[in-house]
């Protein structure tokens, strides 16, 4: 009886080597376009390559007039904050006791400690103000970090120091002058605190110069801003970048292991066949 050739059927398995199109880009048995999301295979970064989410954000600079306007507004805000600083200093610094004499008021003590206390409290509050001012400028003027931010913090702290000094020394000054004119000889009253280690003067008649305690807030602001810049992770001093394409949901948990757990210490060995 003659033999006939076996009929081919579509139900028979096909070799993977004869039809390579059956294997997608994601591996064996995975259609193309399902591996790696949108048809792309995720490869780990090569050695020495920086991932995309770890790159620094480039500094964003606006137009020059916008940069100038932002700097001026920030300086004015810091200068205005010098008013509450002066109120705090006046509330803490003690008044200097004086005695009314025939030629005017004289100090009740030859070397009163109230002068030192006034200078010390102003220096302390000014230093704290400068540190906080630098932190605020660093946080709220992120796109202007660098020399612009340091200049804003320094100039704003200088202006705030002058405002605080003038606000504090003028509180109660009118009453003091009234007592000078109306008090009888031998009367004792207090003179509002003032700075002896800090002063404001003009050089050559047109260049303003601050000295002593009035420079402490600016000193604290510049030091703090320099420290923040030195601790910054990126050379451009930009804000911390947000991770790109990385989320907790995208992290796949490893599959549980199918290997049997090791026997506990002291456990009896199961019988063998």
Tab-separated table of C-alpha atoms in Angstrom:
chain	number	residue	atom	x	y	z
A	1	UNK	CA	0.000	0.000	0.000
A	2	UNK	CA	1.597	3.283	-1.026
A	3	UNK	CA	2.540	5.689	1.720
A	4	UNK	CA	1.246	9.216	1.613
A	5	UNK	CA	3.026	12.291	2.945
A	6	UNK	CA	1.795	13.477	6.349
A	7	UNK	CA	-0.570	16.372	6.175
A	8	UNK	CA	0.523	19.596	7.812
A	9	UNK	CA	-1.834	21.094	10.358
A	10	UNK	CA	-1.934	24.533	11.900
A	11	UNK	CA	-2.411	22.892	15.297
A	12	UNK	CA	1.125	21.560	15.284
A	13	UNK	CA	3.698	23.621	17.222
A	14	UNK	CA	5.990	25.809	15.219
A	15	UNK	CA	9.655	26.251	15.833
A	16	UNK	CA	10.736	29.572	17.260
A	17	UNK	CA	13.824	29.515	15.083
A	18	UNK	CA	11.847	29.414	11.850
A	19	UNK	CA	9.530	32.325	12.743
A	20	UNK	CA	11.417	35.055	14.586
A	21	UNK	CA	8.540	37.530	14.210
A	22	UNK	CA	6.601	35.689	16.886
A	23	UNK	CA	8.932	37.117	19.542
A	24	UNK	CA	8.315	40.748	20.386
A	25	UNK	CA	10.691	43.422	21.595
A	26	UNK	CA	9.948	42.630	25.201
A	27	UNK	CA	11.200	39.045	25.122
A	28	UNK	CA	9.862	35.586	24.189
A	29	UNK	CA	6.092	35.418	23.965
A	30	UNK	CA	5.597	39.164	24.593
A	31	UNK	CA	4.103	41.172	21.728
A	32	UNK	CA	6.014	44.154	20.512
A	33	UNK	CA	4.876	47.393	22.138
A	34	UNK	CA	4.019	45.855	25.528
A	35	UNK	CA	7.582	45.653	26.874
A	36	UNK	CA	8.968	48.724	28.564
A	37	UNK	CA	5.760	50.762	28.275
A	38	UNK	CA	5.424	52.516	24.908
A	39	UNK	CA	7.348	50.018	22.829
A	40	UNK	CA	10.716	50.801	24.398
A	41	UNK	CA	12.992	48.629	26.464
A	42	UNK	CA	14.291	50.249	29.675
A	43	UNK	CA	18.014	49.810	29.967
A	44	UNK	CA	19.955	50.597	33.156
A	45	UNK	CA	22.358	53.565	32.890
A	46	UNK	CA	25.874	52.698	31.903
A	47	UNK	CA	28.686	52.965	34.382
A	48	UNK	CA	29.566	56.620	34.987
A	49	UNK	CA	26.370	57.877	33.316
A	50	UNK	CA	24.186	60.241	35.379
A	51	UNK	CA	20.468	59.329	35.374
A	52	UNK	CA	18.078	61.890	33.930
A	53	UNK	CA	16.347	62.491	37.255
A	54	UNK	CA	19.654	63.309	38.958
A	55	UNK	CA	20.679	66.110	36.610
A	56	UNK	CA	20.646	69.660	38.056
A	57	UNK	CA	17.945	72.056	36.997
A	58	UNK	CA	19.444	74.886	34.914
A	59	UNK	CA	19.155	78.327	36.463
A	60	UNK	CA	16.231	80.227	34.985
A	61	UNK	CA	16.911	83.893	34.469
A	62	UNK	CA	14.289	86.376	33.444
A	63	UNK	CA	14.703	89.631	31.624
A	64	UNK	CA	17.102	92.156	33.174
A	65	UNK	CA	14.343	94.528	34.211
A	66	UNK	CA	12.453	91.685	35.885
A	67	UNK	CA	15.574	90.651	37.766
A	68	UNK	CA	16.126	94.242	38.885
A	69	UNK	CA	12.495	94.630	39.928
A	70	UNK	CA	12.552	91.396	41.939
A	71	UNK	CA	15.760	92.464	43.673
A	72	UNK	CA	14.437	95.924	44.548
A	73	UNK	CA	11.197	94.526	45.944
A	74	UNK	CA	13.064	91.965	48.054
A	75	UNK	CA	15.405	94.658	49.433
A	76	UNK	CA	12.466	96.912	50.328
A	77	UNK	CA	10.710	94.059	52.122
A	78	UNK	CA	13.800	93.355	54.220
A	79	UNK	CA	14.233	97.059	54.985
A	80	UNK	CA	10.642	97.326	56.195
A	81	UNK	CA	11.182	94.327	58.436
A	82	UNK	CA	13.698	96.474	60.296
A	83	UNK	CA	10.804	98.330	61.972
A	84	UNK	CA	9.646	95.360	64.091
A	85	UNK	CA	13.308	94.625	64.787
A	86	UNK	CA	13.646	98.120	66.262
A	87	UNK	CA	10.551	97.590	68.397
A	88	UNK	CA	11.973	94.378	69.823
A	89	UNK	CA	15.316	96.047	70.524
A	90	UNK	CA	13.640	98.999	72.274
A	91	UNK	CA	11.541	96.670	74.411
A	92	UNK	CA	14.609	94.770	75.653
A	93	UNK	CA	17.322	97.428	75.823
A	94	UNK	CA	17.255	99.351	79.125
A	95	UNK	CA	17.049	103.128	79.412
A	96	UNK	CA	20.057	105.057	80.713
A	97	UNK	CA	19.376	106.782	84.076
A	98	UNK	CA	20.224	110.490	84.100
A	99	UNK	CA	19.943	113.306	86.658
A	100	UNK	CA	18.703	116.776	85.860
A	101	UNK	CA	21.339	119.427	86.662
A	102	UNK	CA	21.567	123.149	86.136
A	103	UNK	CA	23.382	122.768	82.826
A	104	UNK	CA	21.282	119.824	81.620
A	105	UNK	CA	21.029	116.077	82.245
A	106	UNK	CA	24.086	114.180	83.413
A	107	UNK	CA	24.687	110.457	83.813
A	108	UNK	CA	23.651	109.002	87.140
A	109	UNK	CA	26.734	106.733	87.020
A	110	UNK	CA	30.130	107.474	85.484
A	111	UNK	CA	30.112	104.329	83.320
A	112	UNK	CA	26.565	102.953	83.100
A	113	UNK	CA	26.201	99.383	81.898
A	114	UNK	CA	23.051	100.310	79.956
A	115	UNK	CA	25.224	101.527	77.067
A	116	UNK	CA	26.863	98.104	76.739
A	117	UNK	CA	23.507	96.359	77.084
A	118	UNK	CA	21.985	98.424	74.271
A	119	UNK	CA	24.866	97.646	71.911
A	120	UNK	CA	24.890	93.974	72.862
A	121	UNK	CA	21.163	93.444	72.371
A	122	UNK	CA	21.238	95.210	69.025
A	123	UNK	CA	24.166	93.100	67.822
A	124	UNK	CA	22.448	89.884	68.927
A	125	UNK	CA	19.092	90.686	67.349
A	126	UNK	CA	20.806	92.021	64.248
A	127	UNK	CA	22.786	88.809	63.791
A	128	UNK	CA	19.653	86.689	64.111
A	129	UNK	CA	17.856	88.961	61.662
A	130	UNK	CA	20.645	88.623	59.103
A	131	UNK	CA	20.670	84.833	59.349
A	132	UNK	CA	16.907	84.628	58.863
A	133	UNK	CA	17.001	87.164	56.021
A	134	UNK	CA	19.524	85.051	54.097
A	135	UNK	CA	17.394	81.926	54.550
A	136	UNK	CA	14.274	83.742	53.320
A	137	UNK	CA	16.071	85.100	50.270
A	138	UNK	CA	17.467	81.641	49.508
A	139	UNK	CA	14.023	80.032	49.717
A	140	UNK	CA	11.849	82.644	47.991
A	141	UNK	CA	14.273	83.863	45.296
A	142	UNK	CA	15.294	80.475	43.947
A	143	UNK	CA	15.710	81.513	40.341
A	144	UNK	CA	18.012	84.371	41.410
A	145	UNK	CA	20.332	82.365	43.623
A	146	UNK	CA	23.960	83.371	43.450
A	147	UNK	CA	25.489	86.866	43.464
A	148	UNK	CA	22.093	88.513	43.032
A	149	UNK	CA	20.651	86.779	46.080
A	150	UNK	CA	23.684	87.624	48.191
A	151	UNK	CA	23.523	91.310	47.234
A	152	UNK	CA	19.806	91.401	48.040
A	153	UNK	CA	20.337	89.798	51.457
A	154	UNK	CA	23.262	92.097	52.278
A	155	UNK	CA	21.682	95.370	51.180
A	156	UNK	CA	18.346	94.511	52.740
A	157	UNK	CA	19.997	93.709	56.063
A	158	UNK	CA	21.956	96.977	55.988
A	159	UNK	CA	18.795	98.974	55.410
A	160	UNK	CA	16.949	97.028	58.083
A	161	UNK	CA	19.691	97.804	60.594
A	162	UNK	CA	19.374	101.554	59.990
A	163	UNK	CA	15.566	101.410	60.243
A	164	UNK	CA	15.711	99.354	63.438
A	165	UNK	CA	18.197	101.769	64.994
A	166	UNK	CA	16.133	104.857	64.173
A	167	UNK	CA	12.833	103.288	65.234
A	168	UNK	CA	14.224	102.068	68.536
A	169	UNK	CA	16.034	105.256	69.513
A	170	UNK	CA	13.075	107.524	68.767
A	171	UNK	CA	10.633	105.631	70.975
A	172	UNK	CA	10.315	107.769	74.102
A	173	UNK	CA	12.705	110.440	72.809
A	174	UNK	CA	9.995	113.137	72.769
A	175	UNK	CA	9.118	112.473	76.401
A	176	UNK	CA	12.809	112.625	77.301
A	177	UNK	CA	13.187	116.069	75.768
A	178	UNK	CA	10.038	117.208	77.546
A	179	UNK	CA	11.478	116.097	80.885
A	180	UNK	CA	14.709	117.948	80.121
A	181	UNK	CA	12.771	121.194	79.759
A	182	UNK	CA	10.340	120.835	82.646
A	183	UNK	CA	12.082	118.772	85.339
A	184	UNK	CA	13.583	120.442	88.372
A	185	UNK	CA	17.226	120.092	89.307
A	186	UNK	CA	17.988	116.774	90.949
A	187	UNK	CA	15.199	114.867	89.201
A	188	UNK	CA	16.059	111.402	87.873
A	189	UNK	CA	14.595	109.934	84.694
A	190	UNK	CA	15.621	107.635	81.873
A	191	UNK	CA	17.138	108.365	78.497
A	192	UNK	CA	16.082	106.097	75.592
A	193	UNK	CA	18.762	103.596	74.527
A	194	UNK	CA	21.066	104.459	71.684
A	195	UNK	CA	24.029	102.881	69.945
A	196	UNK	CA	27.510	103.923	70.921
A	197	UNK	CA	29.340	101.204	68.953
A	198	UNK	CA	27.350	101.853	65.781
A	199	UNK	CA	26.984	104.991	63.739
A	200	UNK	CA	26.109	106.375	60.353
A	201	UNK	CA	28.211	109.001	58.621
A	202	UNK	CA	28.971	110.459	55.214
A	203	UNK	CA	32.352	110.094	53.537
A	204	UNK	CA	33.338	113.046	51.330
A	205	UNK	CA	29.862	114.403	51.911
A	206	UNK	CA	28.014	111.993	49.603
A	207	UNK	CA	29.129	108.396	50.325
A	208	UNK	CA	27.116	106.771	53.152
A	209	UNK	CA	29.092	104.622	55.584
A	210	UNK	CA	27.867	102.379	58.374
A	211	UNK	CA	30.050	101.310	61.259
A	212	UNK	CA	29.940	99.059	64.281
A	213	UNK	CA	26.728	97.273	65.219
A	214	UNK	CA	24.934	98.462	62.094
A	215	UNK	CA	27.065	96.065	60.025
A	216	UNK	CA	26.220	92.961	62.072
A	217	UNK	CA	22.947	92.073	60.255
A	218	UNK	CA	24.615	92.275	56.852
A	219	UNK	CA	27.545	90.217	58.134
A	220	UNK	CA	25.186	87.472	59.338
A	221	UNK	CA	23.239	87.505	56.066
A	222	UNK	CA	26.349	87.188	53.881
A	223	UNK	CA	27.813	84.408	56.008
A	224	UNK	CA	24.581	82.405	56.031
A	225	UNK	CA	23.999	82.850	52.301
A	226	UNK	CA	27.563	81.743	51.581
A	227	UNK	CA	27.050	78.643	53.711
A	228	UNK	CA	23.813	77.802	51.913
A	229	UNK	CA	25.536	78.178	48.557
A	230	UNK	CA	28.432	76.028	49.717
A	231	UNK	CA	26.087	73.283	50.871
A	232	UNK	CA	24.120	73.341	47.640
A	233	UNK	CA	24.281	70.101	45.689
A	234	UNK	CA	24.531	71.755	42.294
A	235	UNK	CA	27.017	74.230	40.905
A	236	UNK	CA	24.208	76.311	39.394
A	237	UNK	CA	22.561	76.656	42.861
A	238	UNK	CA	19.259	75.586	41.307
A	239	UNK	CA	16.352	74.057	43.146
A	240	UNK	CA	16.291	70.355	43.839
A	241	UNK	CA	15.085	68.586	40.659
A	242	UNK	CA	12.020	66.413	40.678
A	243	UNK	CA	12.581	62.778	39.633
A	244	UNK	CA	11.574	62.222	36.008
A	245	UNK	CA	9.658	59.058	35.217
A	246	UNK	CA	10.158	57.592	38.679
A	247	UNK	CA	7.280	56.824	41.018
A	248	UNK	CA	6.499	54.354	43.739
A	249	UNK	CA	3.856	52.754	41.542
A	250	UNK	CA	6.364	51.971	38.801
A	251	UNK	CA	8.589	49.910	41.057
A	252	UNK	CA	7.802	46.208	40.576
A	253	UNK	CA	8.104	44.021	43.629
A	254	UNK	CA	10.204	40.870	43.228
A	255	UNK	CA	8.316	37.613	42.791
A	256	UNK	CA	8.275	35.322	45.807
A	257	UNK	CA	10.835	32.581	45.764
A	258	UNK	CA	9.631	29.034	45.037
A	259	UNK	CA	12.575	27.380	46.780
A	260	UNK	CA	11.743	25.618	50.042
A	261	UNK	CA	12.660	27.399	53.224
A	262	UNK	CA	15.725	26.088	55.080
A	263	UNK	CA	14.992	23.867	58.064
A	264	UNK	CA	14.910	25.519	61.442
A	265	UNK	CA	17.774	24.813	63.846
A	266	UNK	CA	17.163	21.548	65.751
A	267	UNK	CA	14.388	20.388	63.440
A	268	UNK	CA	14.266	16.627	62.687
A	269	UNK	CA	15.210	15.603	59.187
A	270	UNK	CA	12.264	14.229	57.171
A	271	UNK	CA	12.413	10.510	56.313
A	272	UNK	CA	13.975	9.603	53.022
A	273	UNK	CA	12.677	6.944	50.639
